[in-house]
Short mmCIF file of C-alpha atoms in Angstrom, two decimals:
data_model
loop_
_atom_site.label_atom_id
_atom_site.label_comp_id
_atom_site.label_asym_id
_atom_site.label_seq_id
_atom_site.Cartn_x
_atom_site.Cartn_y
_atom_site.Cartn_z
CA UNK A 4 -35.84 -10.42 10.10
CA UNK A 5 -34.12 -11.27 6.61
CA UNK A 6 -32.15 -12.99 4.91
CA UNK A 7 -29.67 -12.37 2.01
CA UNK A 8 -27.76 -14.92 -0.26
CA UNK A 9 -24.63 -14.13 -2.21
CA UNK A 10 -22.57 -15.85 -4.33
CA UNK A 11 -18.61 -14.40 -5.57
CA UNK A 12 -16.19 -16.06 -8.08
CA UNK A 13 -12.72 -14.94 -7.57
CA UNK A 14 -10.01 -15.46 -10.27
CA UNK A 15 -6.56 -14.75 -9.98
CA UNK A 16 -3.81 -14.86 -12.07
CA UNK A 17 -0.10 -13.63 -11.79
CA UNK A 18 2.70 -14.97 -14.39
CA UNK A 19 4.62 -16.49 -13.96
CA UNK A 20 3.53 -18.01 -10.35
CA UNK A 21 0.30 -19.44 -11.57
CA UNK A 22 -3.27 -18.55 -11.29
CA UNK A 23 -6.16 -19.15 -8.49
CA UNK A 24 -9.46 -19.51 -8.17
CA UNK A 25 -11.97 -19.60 -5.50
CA UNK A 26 -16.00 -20.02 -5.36
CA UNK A 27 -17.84 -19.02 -2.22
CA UNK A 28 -21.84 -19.16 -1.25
CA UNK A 29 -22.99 -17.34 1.82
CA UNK A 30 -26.12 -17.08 3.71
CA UNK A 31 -26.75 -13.56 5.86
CA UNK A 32 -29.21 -13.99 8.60
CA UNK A 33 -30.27 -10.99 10.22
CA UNK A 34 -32.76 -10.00 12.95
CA UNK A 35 -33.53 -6.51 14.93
CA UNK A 36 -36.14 -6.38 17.94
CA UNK A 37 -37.30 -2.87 19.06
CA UNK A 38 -39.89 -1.41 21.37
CA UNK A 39 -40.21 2.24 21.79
CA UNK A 40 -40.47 3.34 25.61
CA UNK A 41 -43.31 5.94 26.72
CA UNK A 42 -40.57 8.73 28.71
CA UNK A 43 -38.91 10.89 27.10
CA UNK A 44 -39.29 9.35 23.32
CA UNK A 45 -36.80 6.66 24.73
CA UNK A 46 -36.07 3.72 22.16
CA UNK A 47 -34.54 0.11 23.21
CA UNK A 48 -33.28 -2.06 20.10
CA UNK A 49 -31.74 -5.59 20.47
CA UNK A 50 -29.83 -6.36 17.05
CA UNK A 51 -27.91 -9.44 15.15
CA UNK A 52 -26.44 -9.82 12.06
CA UNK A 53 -23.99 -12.19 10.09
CA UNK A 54 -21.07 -10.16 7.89
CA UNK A 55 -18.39 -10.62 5.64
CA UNK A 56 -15.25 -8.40 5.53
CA UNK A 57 -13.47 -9.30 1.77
CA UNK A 58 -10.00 -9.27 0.89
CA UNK A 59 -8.50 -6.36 -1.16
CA UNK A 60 -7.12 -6.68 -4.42
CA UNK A 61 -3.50 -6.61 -3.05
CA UNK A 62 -4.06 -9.02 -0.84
CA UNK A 63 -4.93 -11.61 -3.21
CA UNK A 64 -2.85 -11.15 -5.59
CA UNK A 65 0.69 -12.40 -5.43
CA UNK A 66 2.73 -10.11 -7.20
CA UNK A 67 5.01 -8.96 -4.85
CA UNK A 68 5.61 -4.78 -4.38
CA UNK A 69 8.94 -3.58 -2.79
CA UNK A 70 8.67 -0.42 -0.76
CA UNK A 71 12.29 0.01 -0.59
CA UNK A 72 15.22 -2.40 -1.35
CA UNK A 73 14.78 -4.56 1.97
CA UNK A 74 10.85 -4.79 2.33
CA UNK A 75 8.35 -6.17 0.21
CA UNK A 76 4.50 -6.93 0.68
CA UNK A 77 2.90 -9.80 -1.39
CA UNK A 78 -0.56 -10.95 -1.29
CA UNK A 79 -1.89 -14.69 -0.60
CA UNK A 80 -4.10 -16.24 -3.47
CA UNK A 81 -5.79 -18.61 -1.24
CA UNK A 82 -7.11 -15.47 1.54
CA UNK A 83 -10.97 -16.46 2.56
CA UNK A 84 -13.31 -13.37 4.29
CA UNK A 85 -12.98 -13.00 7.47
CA UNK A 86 -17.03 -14.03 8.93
CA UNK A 87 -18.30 -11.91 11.11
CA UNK A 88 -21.16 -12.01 13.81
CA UNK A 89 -22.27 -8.96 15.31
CA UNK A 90 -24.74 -8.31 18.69
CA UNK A 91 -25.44 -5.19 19.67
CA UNK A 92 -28.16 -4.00 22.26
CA UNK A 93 -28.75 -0.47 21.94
CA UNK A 94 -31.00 2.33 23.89
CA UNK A 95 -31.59 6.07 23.06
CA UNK A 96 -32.99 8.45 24.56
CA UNK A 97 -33.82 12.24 23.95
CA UNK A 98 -34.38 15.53 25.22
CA UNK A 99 -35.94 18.40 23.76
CA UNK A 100 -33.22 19.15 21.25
CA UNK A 101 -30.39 16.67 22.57
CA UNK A 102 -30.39 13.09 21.68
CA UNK A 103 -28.02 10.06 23.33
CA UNK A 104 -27.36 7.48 22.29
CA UNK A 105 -26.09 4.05 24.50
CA UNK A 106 -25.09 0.72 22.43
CA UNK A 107 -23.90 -2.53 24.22
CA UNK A 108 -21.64 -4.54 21.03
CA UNK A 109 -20.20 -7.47 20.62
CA UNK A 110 -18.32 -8.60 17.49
CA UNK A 111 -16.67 -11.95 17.03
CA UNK A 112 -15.39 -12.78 13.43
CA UNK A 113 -13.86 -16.18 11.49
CA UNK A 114 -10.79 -16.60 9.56
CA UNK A 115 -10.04 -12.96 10.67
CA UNK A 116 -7.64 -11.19 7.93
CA UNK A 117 -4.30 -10.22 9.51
CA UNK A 118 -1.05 -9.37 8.58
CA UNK A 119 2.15 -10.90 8.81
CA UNK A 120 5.76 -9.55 8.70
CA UNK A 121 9.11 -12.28 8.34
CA UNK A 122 12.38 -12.60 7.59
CA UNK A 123 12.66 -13.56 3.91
CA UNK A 124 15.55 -15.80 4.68
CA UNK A 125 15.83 -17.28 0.83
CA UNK A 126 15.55 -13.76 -0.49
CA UNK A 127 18.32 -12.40 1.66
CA UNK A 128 20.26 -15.61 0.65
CA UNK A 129 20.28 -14.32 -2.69
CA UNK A 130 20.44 -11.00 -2.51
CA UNK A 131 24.18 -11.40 -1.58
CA UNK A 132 23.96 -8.22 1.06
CA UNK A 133 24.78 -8.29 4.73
CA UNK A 134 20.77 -7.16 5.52
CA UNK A 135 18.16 -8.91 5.93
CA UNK A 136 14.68 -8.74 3.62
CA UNK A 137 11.59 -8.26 5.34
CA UNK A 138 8.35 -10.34 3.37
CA UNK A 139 4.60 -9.08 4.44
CA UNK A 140 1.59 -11.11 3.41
CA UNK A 141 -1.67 -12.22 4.98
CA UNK A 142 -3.40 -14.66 6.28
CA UNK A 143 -6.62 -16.10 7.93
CA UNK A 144 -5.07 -16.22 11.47
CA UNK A 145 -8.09 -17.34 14.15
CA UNK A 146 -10.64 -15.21 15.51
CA UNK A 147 -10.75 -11.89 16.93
CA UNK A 148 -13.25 -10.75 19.53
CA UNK A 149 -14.14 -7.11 20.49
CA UNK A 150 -17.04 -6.11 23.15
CA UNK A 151 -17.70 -3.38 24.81
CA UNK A 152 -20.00 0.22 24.90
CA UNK A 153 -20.12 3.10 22.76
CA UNK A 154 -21.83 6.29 23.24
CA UNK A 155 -23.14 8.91 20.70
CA UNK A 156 -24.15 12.55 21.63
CA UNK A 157 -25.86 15.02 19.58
CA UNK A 158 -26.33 18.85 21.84
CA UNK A 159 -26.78 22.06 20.17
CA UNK A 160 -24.76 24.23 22.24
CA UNK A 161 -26.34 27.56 20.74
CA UNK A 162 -28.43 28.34 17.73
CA UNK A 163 -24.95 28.57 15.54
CA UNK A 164 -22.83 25.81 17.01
CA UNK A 165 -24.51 21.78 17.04
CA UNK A 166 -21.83 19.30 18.86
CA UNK A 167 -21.33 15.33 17.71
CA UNK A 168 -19.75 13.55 20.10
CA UNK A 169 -18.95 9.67 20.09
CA UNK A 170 -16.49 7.37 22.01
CA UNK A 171 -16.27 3.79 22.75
CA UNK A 172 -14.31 1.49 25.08
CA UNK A 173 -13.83 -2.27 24.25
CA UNK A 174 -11.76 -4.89 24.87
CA UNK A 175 -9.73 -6.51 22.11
CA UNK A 176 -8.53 -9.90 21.74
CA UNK A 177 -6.78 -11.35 18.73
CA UNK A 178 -5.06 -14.73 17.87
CA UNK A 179 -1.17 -14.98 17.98
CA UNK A 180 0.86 -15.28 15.01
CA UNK A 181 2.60 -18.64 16.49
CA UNK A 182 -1.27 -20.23 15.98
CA UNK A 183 -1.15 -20.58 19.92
CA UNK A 184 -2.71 -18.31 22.69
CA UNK A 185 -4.25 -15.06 22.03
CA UNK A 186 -3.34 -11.18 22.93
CA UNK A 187 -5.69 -8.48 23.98
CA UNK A 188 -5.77 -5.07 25.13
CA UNK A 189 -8.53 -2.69 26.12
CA UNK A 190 -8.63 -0.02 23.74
CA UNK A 191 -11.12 2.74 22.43
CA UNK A 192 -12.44 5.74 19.89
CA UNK A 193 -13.50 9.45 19.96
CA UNK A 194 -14.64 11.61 17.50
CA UNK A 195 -15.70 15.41 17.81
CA UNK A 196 -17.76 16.62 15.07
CA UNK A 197 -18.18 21.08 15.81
CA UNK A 198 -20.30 22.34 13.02
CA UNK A 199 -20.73 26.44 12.82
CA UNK A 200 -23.43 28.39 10.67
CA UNK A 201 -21.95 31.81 11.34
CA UNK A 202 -24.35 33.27 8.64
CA UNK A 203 -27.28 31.91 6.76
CA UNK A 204 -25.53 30.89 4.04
CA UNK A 205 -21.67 29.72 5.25
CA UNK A 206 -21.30 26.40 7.16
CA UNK A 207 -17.79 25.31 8.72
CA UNK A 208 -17.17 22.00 10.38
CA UNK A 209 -14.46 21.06 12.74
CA UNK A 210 -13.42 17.64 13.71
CA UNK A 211 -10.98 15.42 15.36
CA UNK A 212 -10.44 11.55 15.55
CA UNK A 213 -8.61 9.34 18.15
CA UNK A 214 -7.97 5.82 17.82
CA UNK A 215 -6.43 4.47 20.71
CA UNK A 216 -3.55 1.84 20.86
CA UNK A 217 -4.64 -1.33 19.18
CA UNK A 218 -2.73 -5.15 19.81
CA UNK A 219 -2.37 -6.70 16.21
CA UNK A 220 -0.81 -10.59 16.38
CA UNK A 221 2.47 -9.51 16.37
CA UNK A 222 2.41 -6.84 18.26
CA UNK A 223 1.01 -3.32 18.43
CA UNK A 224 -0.40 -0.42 16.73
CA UNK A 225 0.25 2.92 18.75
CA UNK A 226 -2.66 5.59 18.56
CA UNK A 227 -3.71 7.32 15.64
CA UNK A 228 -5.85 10.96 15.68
CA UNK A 229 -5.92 13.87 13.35
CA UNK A 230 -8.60 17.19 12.69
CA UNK A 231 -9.97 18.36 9.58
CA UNK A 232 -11.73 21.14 8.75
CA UNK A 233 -14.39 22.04 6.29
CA UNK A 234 -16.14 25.38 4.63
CA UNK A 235 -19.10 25.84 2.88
CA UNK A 236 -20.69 28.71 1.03
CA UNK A 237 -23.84 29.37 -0.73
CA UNK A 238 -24.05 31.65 -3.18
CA UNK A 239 -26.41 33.25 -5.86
CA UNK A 240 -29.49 32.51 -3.59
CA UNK A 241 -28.71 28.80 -3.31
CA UNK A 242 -28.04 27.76 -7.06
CA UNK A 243 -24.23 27.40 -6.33
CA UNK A 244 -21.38 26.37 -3.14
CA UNK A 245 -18.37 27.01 -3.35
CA UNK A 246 -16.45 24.06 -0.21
CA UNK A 247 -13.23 24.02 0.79
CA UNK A 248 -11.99 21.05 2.48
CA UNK A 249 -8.54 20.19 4.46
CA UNK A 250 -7.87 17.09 5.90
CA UNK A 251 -5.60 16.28 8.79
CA UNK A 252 -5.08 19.79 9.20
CA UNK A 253 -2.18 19.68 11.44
CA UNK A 254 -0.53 16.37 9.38
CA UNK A 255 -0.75 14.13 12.66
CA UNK A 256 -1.87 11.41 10.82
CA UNK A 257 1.03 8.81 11.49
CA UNK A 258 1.30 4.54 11.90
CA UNK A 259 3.92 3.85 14.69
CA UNK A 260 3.38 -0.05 14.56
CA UNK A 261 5.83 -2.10 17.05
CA UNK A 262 6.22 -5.69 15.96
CA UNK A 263 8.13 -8.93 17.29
CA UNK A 264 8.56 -12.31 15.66
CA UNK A 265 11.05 -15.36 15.38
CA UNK A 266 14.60 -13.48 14.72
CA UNK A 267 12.52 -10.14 14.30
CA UNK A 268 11.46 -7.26 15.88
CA UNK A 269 10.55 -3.94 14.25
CA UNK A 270 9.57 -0.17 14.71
CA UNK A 271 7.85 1.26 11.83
CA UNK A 272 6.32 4.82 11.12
CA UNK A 273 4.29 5.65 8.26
CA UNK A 274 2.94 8.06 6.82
CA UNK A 275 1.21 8.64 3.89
CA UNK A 276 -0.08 11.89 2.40
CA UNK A 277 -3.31 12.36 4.42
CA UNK A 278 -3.40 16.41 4.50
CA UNK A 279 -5.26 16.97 1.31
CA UNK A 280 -6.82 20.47 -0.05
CA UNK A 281 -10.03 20.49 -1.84
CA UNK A 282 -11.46 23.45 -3.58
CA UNK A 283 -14.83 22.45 -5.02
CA UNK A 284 -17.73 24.64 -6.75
CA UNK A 285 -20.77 23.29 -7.62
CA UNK A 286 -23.77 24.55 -9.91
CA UNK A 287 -27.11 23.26 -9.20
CA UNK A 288 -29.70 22.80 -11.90
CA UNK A 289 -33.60 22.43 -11.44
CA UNK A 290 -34.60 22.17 -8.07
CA UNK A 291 -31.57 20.63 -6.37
CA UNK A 292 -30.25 22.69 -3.93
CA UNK A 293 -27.17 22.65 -1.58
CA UNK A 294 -26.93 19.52 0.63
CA UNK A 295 -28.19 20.20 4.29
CA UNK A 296 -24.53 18.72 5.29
CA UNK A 297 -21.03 19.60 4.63
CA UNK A 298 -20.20 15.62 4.33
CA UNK A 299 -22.84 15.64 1.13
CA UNK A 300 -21.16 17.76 -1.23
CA UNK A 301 -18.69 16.41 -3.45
CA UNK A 302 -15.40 14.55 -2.70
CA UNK A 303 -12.15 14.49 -4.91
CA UNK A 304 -10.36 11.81 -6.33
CA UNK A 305 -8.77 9.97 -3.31
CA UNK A 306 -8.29 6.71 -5.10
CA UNK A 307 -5.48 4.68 -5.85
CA UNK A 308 -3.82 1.79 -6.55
CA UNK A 309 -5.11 -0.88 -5.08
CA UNK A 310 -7.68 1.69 -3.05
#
C-alpha cells in the first residue's frame, strides 16, 4: 500500500487577455494484493490506484493558434486534471519459455479533458467573409468510463525470432458535449512486436499498431495503425552500434475525426509528419555495453512546440 502527496502551482499569463492562476493538493492512494499460485509459476494480482492526467501547455494557455485562415485552437486558463481511478485484476501464467498474460481493467476518471470544436460566430462576424471560423478549446466535460480485458503474449517462435503480442477490447463511454447523456462504443488495441537476431551481433525489430475506432463527445475518431521498423548493429566487439530507425514505415499514420455540433458538422484528416529516419552511432566507454533492447538505445529529437 502507499500513499503519495503532491502539490502544483500553475501560473498563466497571456497579454493582453489577463493572467491565471491555480493551486491544487492531491492525495494518491494506492494498493496491490498478490499471491503467487503453485502450477505452472502462475501469478494472480488484484490492483488500485488514484491518477492524475495534467493539462498541456497549449491547453492552458489562451493564446489562440490559427492552422489556416478559418480554424483556430485556443487553450482554457481555468482546465483542472482530469482524476482518475484505476482497478485492474490481473493473472499470468507461464510456460517453459512462453509467458501470458490476462488483465481484467477498469478505469473511470473526473473532470475528464476533452475537446471541443464551434462555430466562432463573433469571429466570423468580423472577419467580413462569407465562411464561417471554426474555434477549438477544452474543457472538463464529465466522466469517461472504459472496462474491459487485455491480453499480453510473449512466444519465441525459434531461437532467432521472439513474438510480443498484445490486444485489448473495452467498452467506452464518454459524456456529451450538450452536458446531457453520454456516448459509447466498444472499441480496442493490438500491437505486434517481431524482433530478429539474424547474427550475433545485428538485431531488427518489426512492429505494427492498431487503434480501433474511438467515440469522442462530439463524435468519432476513425482507426489509427502504422509499422515501424528498427536495426541494430554491434560492432568492434561490442564497444560501438550503429541503429537505424524508421517510423511509420508505410506513412499510414492518419486522424480521420468525424464531428457534429449545433450548426456544425465536420470531416477532418490529419496528418502530421510521423515517418521519421534515424541514423544513430553510439560509442561506449568503460564497461557499458550495448542495451539488451532495440527500444534502449538512443532516440532523436522528436520534440516540439508545445510537445
Amino acid at each position: 500500500m502507499g500513499l503519495r502527496a503532491e502539490f502544483t502551482g500553475l501560473q498563466a499569463r497571456v497579454l493582453p487577455m489577463g493572467s491565471t492562476s491555480q493551486r491544487i493538493f492531491n492525495l494518491f492512494p494506492s494498493a496491490t494484493v498478490a499471491r503467487t499460485l503453485p502450477h505452472h509459476e502462475q501469478r494472480l494480482q488484484l490492483s488500485y490506484s488514484r491518477r492524475l492526467n495534467r493539462p498541456n501547455f497549449l491547453q492552458i494557455v489562451a493564446l489562440p493558434i490559427y492552422t489556416d485562415a478559418r480554424n483556430y485552437m485556443v487553450g482554457n486558463p481555468a482546465l483542472r486534471p482530469e482524476y482518475v481511478h484505476v482497478a485492474e485484476l490481473g493473472h499470468q501464467v507461464a510456460w517453459q519459455h512462453t509467458t501470458l498474460n490476462t488483465t481484467l481493467f477498469g478505469r473511470f476518471a473526473n473532470q475528464a479533458i476533452q475537446s471541443l470544436r464551434t462555430v466562432d460566430t463573433l469571429a466570423t462576424r468580423l472577419s467580413g467573409q462569407p465562411d464561417f471560423i471554426t474555434r477549438t478549446s477544452y474543457a472538463n466535460l464529465g466522466r469517461t468510463t472504459s472496462y474491459g480485458l487485455e491480453l499480453s503474449l510473449t512466444q519465441p517462435v525459434t531461437t532467432w525470432w521472439k513474438l510480443i503480442a498484445n490486444g485489448s477490447f473495452y467498452r467506452n463511454q464518454v459524456a456529451s458535449y450538450t452536458g446531457t447523456g453520454t456516448r459509447a462504443n466498444f472499441t480496442g488495441t493490438a500491437y505486434l512486436l517481431n524482433t530478429f537476431s539474424p547474427t550475433k551481433t545485428l538485431a531488427v525489430q518489426l512492429s505494427g499498431n492498431y487503434r480501433a475506432p474511438l467515440v469522442v463527445p462530439q463524435g468519432r475518431l476513425l482507426a489509427v495503425y502504422g509499422v515501424d521498423v528498427a536495426l541494430r548493429q554491434r560492432l568492434f566487439h561490442d564497444r560501438a552500434a550503429l541503429t537505424l530507425r524508421v517510423s511509420d514505415l508505410f506513412d499510414t499514420r492518419r486522424q480521420y475525426t468525424r464531428l457534429a455540433a449545433a450548426d456544425l458538422t465536420t470531416n477532418l484528416q490529419t496528418k502530421y509528419e510521423t515517418r521519421v529516419g534515424y541514423l544513430g552511432f553510439t560509442w561506449f566507454l568503460g564497461t557499458s555495453k550495448p542495451a539488451s533492447s532495440i527500444d534502449n538505445q538512443p532516440k532523436g529529437d522528436t520534440g516540439g512546440f508545445g510537445g
